[in-house]
Coordinates of C-alpha atoms and ligand atoms in Angstrom, one line a residue:
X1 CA -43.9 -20.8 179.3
X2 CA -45.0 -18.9 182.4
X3 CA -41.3 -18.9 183.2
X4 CA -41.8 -15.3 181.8
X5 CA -44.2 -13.9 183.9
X6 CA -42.6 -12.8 187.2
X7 CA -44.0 -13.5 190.6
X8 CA -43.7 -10.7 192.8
X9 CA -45.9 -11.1 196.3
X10 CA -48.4 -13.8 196.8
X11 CA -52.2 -13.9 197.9
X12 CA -53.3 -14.1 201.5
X13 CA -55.2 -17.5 201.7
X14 CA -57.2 -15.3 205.1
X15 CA -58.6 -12.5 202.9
X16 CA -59.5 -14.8 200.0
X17 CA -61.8 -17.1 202.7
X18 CA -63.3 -14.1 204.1
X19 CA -64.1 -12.8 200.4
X20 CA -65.9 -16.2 199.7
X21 CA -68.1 -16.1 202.2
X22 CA -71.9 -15.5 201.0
X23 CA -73.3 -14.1 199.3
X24 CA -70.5 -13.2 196.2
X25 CA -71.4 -10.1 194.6
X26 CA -70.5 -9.4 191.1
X27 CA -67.2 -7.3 190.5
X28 CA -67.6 -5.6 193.7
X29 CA -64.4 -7.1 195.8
X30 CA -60.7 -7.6 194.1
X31 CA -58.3 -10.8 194.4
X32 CA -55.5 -9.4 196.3
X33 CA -53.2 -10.2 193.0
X34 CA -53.1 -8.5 189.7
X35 CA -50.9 -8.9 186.8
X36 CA -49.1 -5.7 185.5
X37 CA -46.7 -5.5 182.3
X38 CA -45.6 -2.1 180.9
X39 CA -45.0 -0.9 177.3
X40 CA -43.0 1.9 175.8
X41 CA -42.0 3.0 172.3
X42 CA -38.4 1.8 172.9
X43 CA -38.8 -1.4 174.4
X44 CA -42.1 -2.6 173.6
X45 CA -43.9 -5.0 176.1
X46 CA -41.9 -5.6 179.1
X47 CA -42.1 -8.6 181.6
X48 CA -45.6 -9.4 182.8
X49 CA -45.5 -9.3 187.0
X50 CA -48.0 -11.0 189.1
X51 CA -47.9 -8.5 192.0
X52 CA -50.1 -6.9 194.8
X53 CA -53.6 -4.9 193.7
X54 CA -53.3 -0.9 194.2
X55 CA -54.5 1.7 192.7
X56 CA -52.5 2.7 189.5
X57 CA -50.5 6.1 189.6
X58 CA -51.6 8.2 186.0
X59 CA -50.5 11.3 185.2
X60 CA -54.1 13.2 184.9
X61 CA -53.2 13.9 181.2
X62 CA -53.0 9.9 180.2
X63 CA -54.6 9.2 177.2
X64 CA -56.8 6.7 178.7
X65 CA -58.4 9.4 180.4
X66 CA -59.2 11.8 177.7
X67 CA -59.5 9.6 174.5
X68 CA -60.8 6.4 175.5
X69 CA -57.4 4.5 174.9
X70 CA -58.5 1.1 176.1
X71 CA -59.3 -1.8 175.3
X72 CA -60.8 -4.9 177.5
X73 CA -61.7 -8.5 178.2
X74 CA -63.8 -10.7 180.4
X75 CA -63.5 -14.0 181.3
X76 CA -63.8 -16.5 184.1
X77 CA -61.7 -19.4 185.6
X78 CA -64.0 -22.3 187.2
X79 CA -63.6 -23.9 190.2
X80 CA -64.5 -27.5 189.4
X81 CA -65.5 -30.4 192.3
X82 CA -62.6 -32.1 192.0
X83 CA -60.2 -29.0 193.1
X84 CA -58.8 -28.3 189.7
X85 CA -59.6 -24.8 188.0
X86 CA -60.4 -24.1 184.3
X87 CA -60.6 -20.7 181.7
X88 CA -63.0 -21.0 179.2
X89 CA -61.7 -20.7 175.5
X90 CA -59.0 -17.9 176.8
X91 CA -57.1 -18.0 173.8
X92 CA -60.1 -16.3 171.9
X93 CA -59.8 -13.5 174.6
X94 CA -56.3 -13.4 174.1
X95 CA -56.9 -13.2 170.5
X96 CA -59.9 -10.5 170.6
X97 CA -58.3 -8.4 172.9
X98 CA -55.7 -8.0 170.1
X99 CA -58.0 -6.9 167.5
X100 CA -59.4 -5.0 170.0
X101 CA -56.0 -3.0 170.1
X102 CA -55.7 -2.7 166.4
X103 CA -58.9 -1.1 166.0
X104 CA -57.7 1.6 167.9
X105 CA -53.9 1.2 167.5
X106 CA -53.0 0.4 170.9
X107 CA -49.9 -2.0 170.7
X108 CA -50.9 -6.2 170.5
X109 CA -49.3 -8.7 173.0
X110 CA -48.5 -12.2 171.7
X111 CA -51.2 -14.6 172.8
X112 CA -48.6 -16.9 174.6
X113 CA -47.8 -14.0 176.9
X114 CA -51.1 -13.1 177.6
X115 CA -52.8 -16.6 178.7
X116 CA -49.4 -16.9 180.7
X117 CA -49.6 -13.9 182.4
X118 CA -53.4 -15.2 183.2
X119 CA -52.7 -18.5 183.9
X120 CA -49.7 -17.2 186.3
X121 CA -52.2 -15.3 188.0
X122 CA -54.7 -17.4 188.4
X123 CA -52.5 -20.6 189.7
X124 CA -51.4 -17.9 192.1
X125 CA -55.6 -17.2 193.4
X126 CA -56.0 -20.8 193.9
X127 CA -57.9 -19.6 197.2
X128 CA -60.3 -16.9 195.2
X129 CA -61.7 -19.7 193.0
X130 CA -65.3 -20.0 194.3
X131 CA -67.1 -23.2 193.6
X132 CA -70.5 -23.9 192.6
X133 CA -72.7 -23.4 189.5
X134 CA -72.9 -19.4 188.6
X135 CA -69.4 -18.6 190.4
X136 CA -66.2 -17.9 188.7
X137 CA -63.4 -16.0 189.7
X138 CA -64.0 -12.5 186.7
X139 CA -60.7 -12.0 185.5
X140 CA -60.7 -8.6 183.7
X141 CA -57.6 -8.0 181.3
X142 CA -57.3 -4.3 179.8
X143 CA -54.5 -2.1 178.0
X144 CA -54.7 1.4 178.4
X145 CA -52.9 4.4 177.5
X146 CA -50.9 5.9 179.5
X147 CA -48.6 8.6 178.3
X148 CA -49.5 11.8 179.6
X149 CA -49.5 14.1 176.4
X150 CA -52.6 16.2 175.3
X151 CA -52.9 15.3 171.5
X152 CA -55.0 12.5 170.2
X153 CA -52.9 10.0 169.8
X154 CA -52.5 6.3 171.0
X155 CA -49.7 7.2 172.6
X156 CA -46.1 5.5 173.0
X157 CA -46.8 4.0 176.4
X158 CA -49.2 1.5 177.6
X159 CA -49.9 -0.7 180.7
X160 CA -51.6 -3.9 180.1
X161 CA -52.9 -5.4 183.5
X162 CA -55.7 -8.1 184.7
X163 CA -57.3 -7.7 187.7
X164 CA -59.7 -10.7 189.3
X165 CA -63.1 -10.8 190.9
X166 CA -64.5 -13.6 192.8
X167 CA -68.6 -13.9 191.5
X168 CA -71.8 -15.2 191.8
X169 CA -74.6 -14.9 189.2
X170 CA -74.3 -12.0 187.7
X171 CA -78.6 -11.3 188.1
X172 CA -79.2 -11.1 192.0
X173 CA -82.3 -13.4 191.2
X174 CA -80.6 -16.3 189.6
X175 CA -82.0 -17.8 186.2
X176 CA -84.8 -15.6 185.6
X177 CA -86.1 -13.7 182.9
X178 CA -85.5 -10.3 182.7
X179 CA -87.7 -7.4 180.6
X180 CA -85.7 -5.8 178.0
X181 CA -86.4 -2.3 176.1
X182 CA -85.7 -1.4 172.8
X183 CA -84.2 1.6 172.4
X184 CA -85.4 3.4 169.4
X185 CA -83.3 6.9 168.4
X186 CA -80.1 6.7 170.1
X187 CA -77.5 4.3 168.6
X188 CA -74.4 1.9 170.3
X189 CA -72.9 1.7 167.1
X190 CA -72.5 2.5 163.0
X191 CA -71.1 0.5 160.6
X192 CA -67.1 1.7 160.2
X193 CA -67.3 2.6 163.7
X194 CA -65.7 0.4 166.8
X195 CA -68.7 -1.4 167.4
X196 CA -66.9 -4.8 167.2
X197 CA -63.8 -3.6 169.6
X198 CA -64.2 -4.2 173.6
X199 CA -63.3 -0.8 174.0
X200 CA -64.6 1.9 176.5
X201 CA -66.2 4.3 174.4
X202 CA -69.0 1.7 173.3
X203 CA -70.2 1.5 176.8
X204 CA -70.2 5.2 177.5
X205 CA -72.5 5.2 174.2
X206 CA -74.9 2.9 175.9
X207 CA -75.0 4.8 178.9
X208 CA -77.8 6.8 178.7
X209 CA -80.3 4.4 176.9
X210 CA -78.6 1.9 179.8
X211 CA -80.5 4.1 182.5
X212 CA -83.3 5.4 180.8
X213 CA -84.2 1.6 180.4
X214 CA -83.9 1.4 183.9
X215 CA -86.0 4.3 184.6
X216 CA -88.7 2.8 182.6
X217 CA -88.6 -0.5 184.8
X218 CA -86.4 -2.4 182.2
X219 CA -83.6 -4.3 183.3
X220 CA -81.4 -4.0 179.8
X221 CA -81.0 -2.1 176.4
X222 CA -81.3 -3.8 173.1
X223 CA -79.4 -1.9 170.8
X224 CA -81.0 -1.3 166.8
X225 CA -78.6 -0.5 163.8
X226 CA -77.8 2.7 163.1
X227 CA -78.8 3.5 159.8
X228 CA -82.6 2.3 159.8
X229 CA -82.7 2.0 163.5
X230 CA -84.8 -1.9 162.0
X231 CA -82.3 -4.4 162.8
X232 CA -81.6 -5.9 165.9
X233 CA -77.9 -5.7 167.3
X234 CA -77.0 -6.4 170.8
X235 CA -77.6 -5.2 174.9
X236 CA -74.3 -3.7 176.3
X237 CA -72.6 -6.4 177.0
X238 CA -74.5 -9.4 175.8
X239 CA -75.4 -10.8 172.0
X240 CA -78.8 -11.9 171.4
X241 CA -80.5 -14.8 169.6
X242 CA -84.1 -14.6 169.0
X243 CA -86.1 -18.7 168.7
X244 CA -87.5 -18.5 165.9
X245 CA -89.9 -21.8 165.2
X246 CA -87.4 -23.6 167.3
X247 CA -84.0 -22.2 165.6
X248 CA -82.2 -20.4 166.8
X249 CA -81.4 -17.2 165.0
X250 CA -78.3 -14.3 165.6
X251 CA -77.5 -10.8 164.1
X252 CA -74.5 -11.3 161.3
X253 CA -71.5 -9.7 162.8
X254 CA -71.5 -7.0 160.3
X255 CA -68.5 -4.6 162.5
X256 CA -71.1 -3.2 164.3
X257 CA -71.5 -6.4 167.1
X258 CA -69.3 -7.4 169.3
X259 CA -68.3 -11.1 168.6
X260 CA -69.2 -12.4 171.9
X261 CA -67.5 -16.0 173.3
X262 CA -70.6 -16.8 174.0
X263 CA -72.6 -16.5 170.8
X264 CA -70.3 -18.2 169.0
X265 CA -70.1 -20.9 171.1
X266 CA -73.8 -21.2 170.8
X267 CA -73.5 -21.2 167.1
X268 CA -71.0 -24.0 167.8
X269 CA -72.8 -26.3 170.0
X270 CA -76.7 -26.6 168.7
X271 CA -75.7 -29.2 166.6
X272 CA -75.1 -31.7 169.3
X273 CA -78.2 -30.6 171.0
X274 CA -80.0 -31.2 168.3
X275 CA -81.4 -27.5 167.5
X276 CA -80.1 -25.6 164.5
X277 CA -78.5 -21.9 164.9
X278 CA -77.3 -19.0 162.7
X279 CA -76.9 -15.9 161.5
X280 CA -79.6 -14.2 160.2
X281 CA -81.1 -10.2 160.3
X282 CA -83.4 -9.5 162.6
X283 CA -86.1 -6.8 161.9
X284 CA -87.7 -5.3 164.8
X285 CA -91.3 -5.5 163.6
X286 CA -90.8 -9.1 162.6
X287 CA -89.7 -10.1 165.8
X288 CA -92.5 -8.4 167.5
X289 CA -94.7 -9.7 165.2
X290 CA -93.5 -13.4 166.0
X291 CA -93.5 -13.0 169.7
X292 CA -97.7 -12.1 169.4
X293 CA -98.4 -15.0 167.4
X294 CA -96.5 -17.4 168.8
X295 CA -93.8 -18.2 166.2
X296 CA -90.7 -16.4 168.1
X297 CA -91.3 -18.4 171.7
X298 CA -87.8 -17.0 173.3
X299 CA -85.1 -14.3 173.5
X300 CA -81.9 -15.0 174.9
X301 CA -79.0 -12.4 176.1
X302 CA -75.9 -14.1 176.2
X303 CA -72.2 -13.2 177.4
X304 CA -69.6 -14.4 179.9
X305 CA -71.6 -12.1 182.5
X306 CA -74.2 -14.6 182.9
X307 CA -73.4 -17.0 180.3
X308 CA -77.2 -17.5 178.9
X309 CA -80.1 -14.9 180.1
X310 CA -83.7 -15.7 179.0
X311 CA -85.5 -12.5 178.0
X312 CA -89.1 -12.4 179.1
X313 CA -90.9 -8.8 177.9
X314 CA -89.4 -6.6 174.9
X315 CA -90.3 -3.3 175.4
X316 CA -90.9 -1.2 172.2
X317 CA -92.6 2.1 171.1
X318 CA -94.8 2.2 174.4
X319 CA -95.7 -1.3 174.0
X320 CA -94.3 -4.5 176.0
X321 CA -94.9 -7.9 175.0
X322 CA -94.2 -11.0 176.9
X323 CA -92.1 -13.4 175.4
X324 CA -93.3 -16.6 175.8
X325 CA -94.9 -17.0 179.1
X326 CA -92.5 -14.6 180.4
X327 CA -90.2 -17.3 182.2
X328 CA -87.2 -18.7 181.3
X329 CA -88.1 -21.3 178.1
X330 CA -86.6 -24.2 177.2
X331 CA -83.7 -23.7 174.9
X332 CA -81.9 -20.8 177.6
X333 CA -82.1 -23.8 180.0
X334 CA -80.7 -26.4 177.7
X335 CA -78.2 -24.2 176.9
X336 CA -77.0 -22.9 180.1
X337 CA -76.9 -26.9 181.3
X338 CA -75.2 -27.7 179.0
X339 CA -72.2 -24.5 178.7
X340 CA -72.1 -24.6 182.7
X341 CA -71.6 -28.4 182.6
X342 CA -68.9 -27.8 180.3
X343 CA -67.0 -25.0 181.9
X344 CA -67.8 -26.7 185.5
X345 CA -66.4 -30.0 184.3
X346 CA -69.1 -31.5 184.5
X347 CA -69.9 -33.1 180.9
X348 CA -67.1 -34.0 178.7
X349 CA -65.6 -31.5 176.5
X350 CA -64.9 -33.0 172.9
X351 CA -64.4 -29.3 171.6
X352 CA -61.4 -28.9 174.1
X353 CA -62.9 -25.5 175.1
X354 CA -61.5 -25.5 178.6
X355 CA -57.9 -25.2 179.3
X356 CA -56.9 -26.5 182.6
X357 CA -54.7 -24.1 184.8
X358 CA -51.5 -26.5 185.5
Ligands
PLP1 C1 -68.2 -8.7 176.1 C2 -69.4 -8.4 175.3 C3 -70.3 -9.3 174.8 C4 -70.2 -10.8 175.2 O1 -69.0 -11.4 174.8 P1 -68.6 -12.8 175.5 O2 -67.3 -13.0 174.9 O3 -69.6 -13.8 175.1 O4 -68.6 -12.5 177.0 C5 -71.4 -8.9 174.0 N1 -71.6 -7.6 173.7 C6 -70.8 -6.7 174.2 C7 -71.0 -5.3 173.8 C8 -69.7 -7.0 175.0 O5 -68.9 -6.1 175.5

């Protein structure tokens, strides 16, 4: 299969050991490879190329750059102790980055060419594979548009690329739990909206209430819905589960949510650890409620960023509560053992999640 994706230069095994050293960042320095693969009206997708980073030429009038025509992924490749290296469910990626791309009619690429191009790529970074719990080598696959014409339009050209990130934790401080503020008037998404697509406009909507949070000594956002600004949703780029009397309980992915890896993986696995999870609205009030009398005993963020993040206060209308005791409880730590076994190759993987890169 990855006889279709074209090798064109090949990583310097120098720079990668110098990149490894410690401590990794997150996203800060690039694998000297990328995968590029071009699209036009006429021909459609071309050949995907494993070739040398750069910067990309754009005409200043690209769509990408004026109307938000792009979609993303992220997703990680493992470095496991016995030298082999493993993606994580990339076919659901593969698959979202699709619908991703018909939200906003950006052209699709067949799944098979995608997780080849990837899997090209990353047999090619061998060397940019860090090992250890909490690193991954971030592979960040996105389509953008980029004919240069002024009306709003999709476009008739595209370039699909992935570009790679060797990463440690994505928190600085490790597993810890991190105060969270709810933000109460501006909105990430309405129902009918693109909510549920990876696409760049969401996060410049979650800008604003990103920093303000910040500003106000929060570390995240947790998003409400739009219409009674009641119901929980999700930060920027994690989905959240609240405990609720020891289930554990999710927002319904109603278009509004993005349908994170992670969450439904979650959703997947409490069976076998013996906890129950699902869907359920969340109301604000309620949850606050629970946290102060001891019903709701933990918060978790989760997403491919830091695969499981306990939440520790929940900041809302001027008031913070501590969730729990304010550390990281015992269901985020279950939960993270268990996913990071699994995606280190540490545990066994009945569910066949990980697909080995050959
Ligand atoms: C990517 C993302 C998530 C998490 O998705 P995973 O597939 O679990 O990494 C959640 N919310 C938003 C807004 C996202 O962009």
């Amino acid at each position: 299969m990855s006889a279709i994706v074209k090798i064109e230069a090949s990583s310097d095994a120098e720079k990668a050991r110098a990149a490894l050293e410690p401590p990794l960042g997150f996203g800060t320095t690039l694998a000297d490879l990328m995968v590029r693969m071009e699209h036009g009206a006429e021909r459609g997708w071309r050949q995907p190329i494993v070739t040398a980073t750069a910067p990309l030429e754009l005409s200043p009038a690209a769509k990408a750059l004026h109307y938000g025509v792009e979609v993303f992924e992220g997703m990680k490749a493992y470095g496991w102790a016995d030298g082999r290296v493993a993606l994580f469910r990339p076919e659901l990626n593969a698959r979202r980055l699709n619908a991703s791309a018909r939200r906003i009619r950006m052209p699709e690429i067949a799944e098979e060419t995608q997780l080849a191009a990837i899997e090209a790529l990353v047999g090619e970074l061998r060397a940019w594979v860090p090992r250890g719990r909490g690193s991954a080598l971030y592979l960040r696959p996105a389509i953008i548009g980029t004919e240069a014409a002024l009306r709003v339009s999709s476009g008739s050209e595209h370039l699909y690329f992935v570009i790679a990130s060797p990463v440690g934790p994505y928190f600085s401080g490790g597993f810890k739990a991190i105060p969270i503020m709810v933000e109460e008037s501006q909105v990430r998404a309405a129902v009918g909206g693109v909510g549920e697509a990876k696409t760049g406009g969401n996060y410049a909507a979650g800008l604003d209430g990103q920093e303000r949070a910040r500003e106000m000594g929060f570390e995240q956002v947790l998003w409400l819905d739009a219409r009674e600004h009641r119901y929980l949703e999700e930060l920027n780029g994690m989905n959240v589960f609240v405990v609720d009397r020891g289930s554990l309980l999710t927002p319904p992915l109603d278009g509004t949510i993005l349908p994170g890896i992670v969450r439904r993986s979650i959703l997947e696995l409490a069976p076998d650890l013996g906890l129950t999870a699902s869907e359920h609205p969340l109301a604000i009030e309620d949850v606050m409620r629970g946290i102060e009398s001891g019903r709701v005993t933990e918060i978790l963020a989760v997403g491919t960023g830091a695969i499981i993040t306990p939440v520790g206060s929940l900041g809302y209308r001027g008031r913070t509560v501590t969730v729990g005791d304010g550390e990281p409880g015992p269901v985020a730590k279950l939960f993270y053992d268990a996913v990071a076994a699994i995606q280190h190759g540490e545990s066994p993987d009945p569910r066949g999640w990980m697909r080995v890169v050959g």
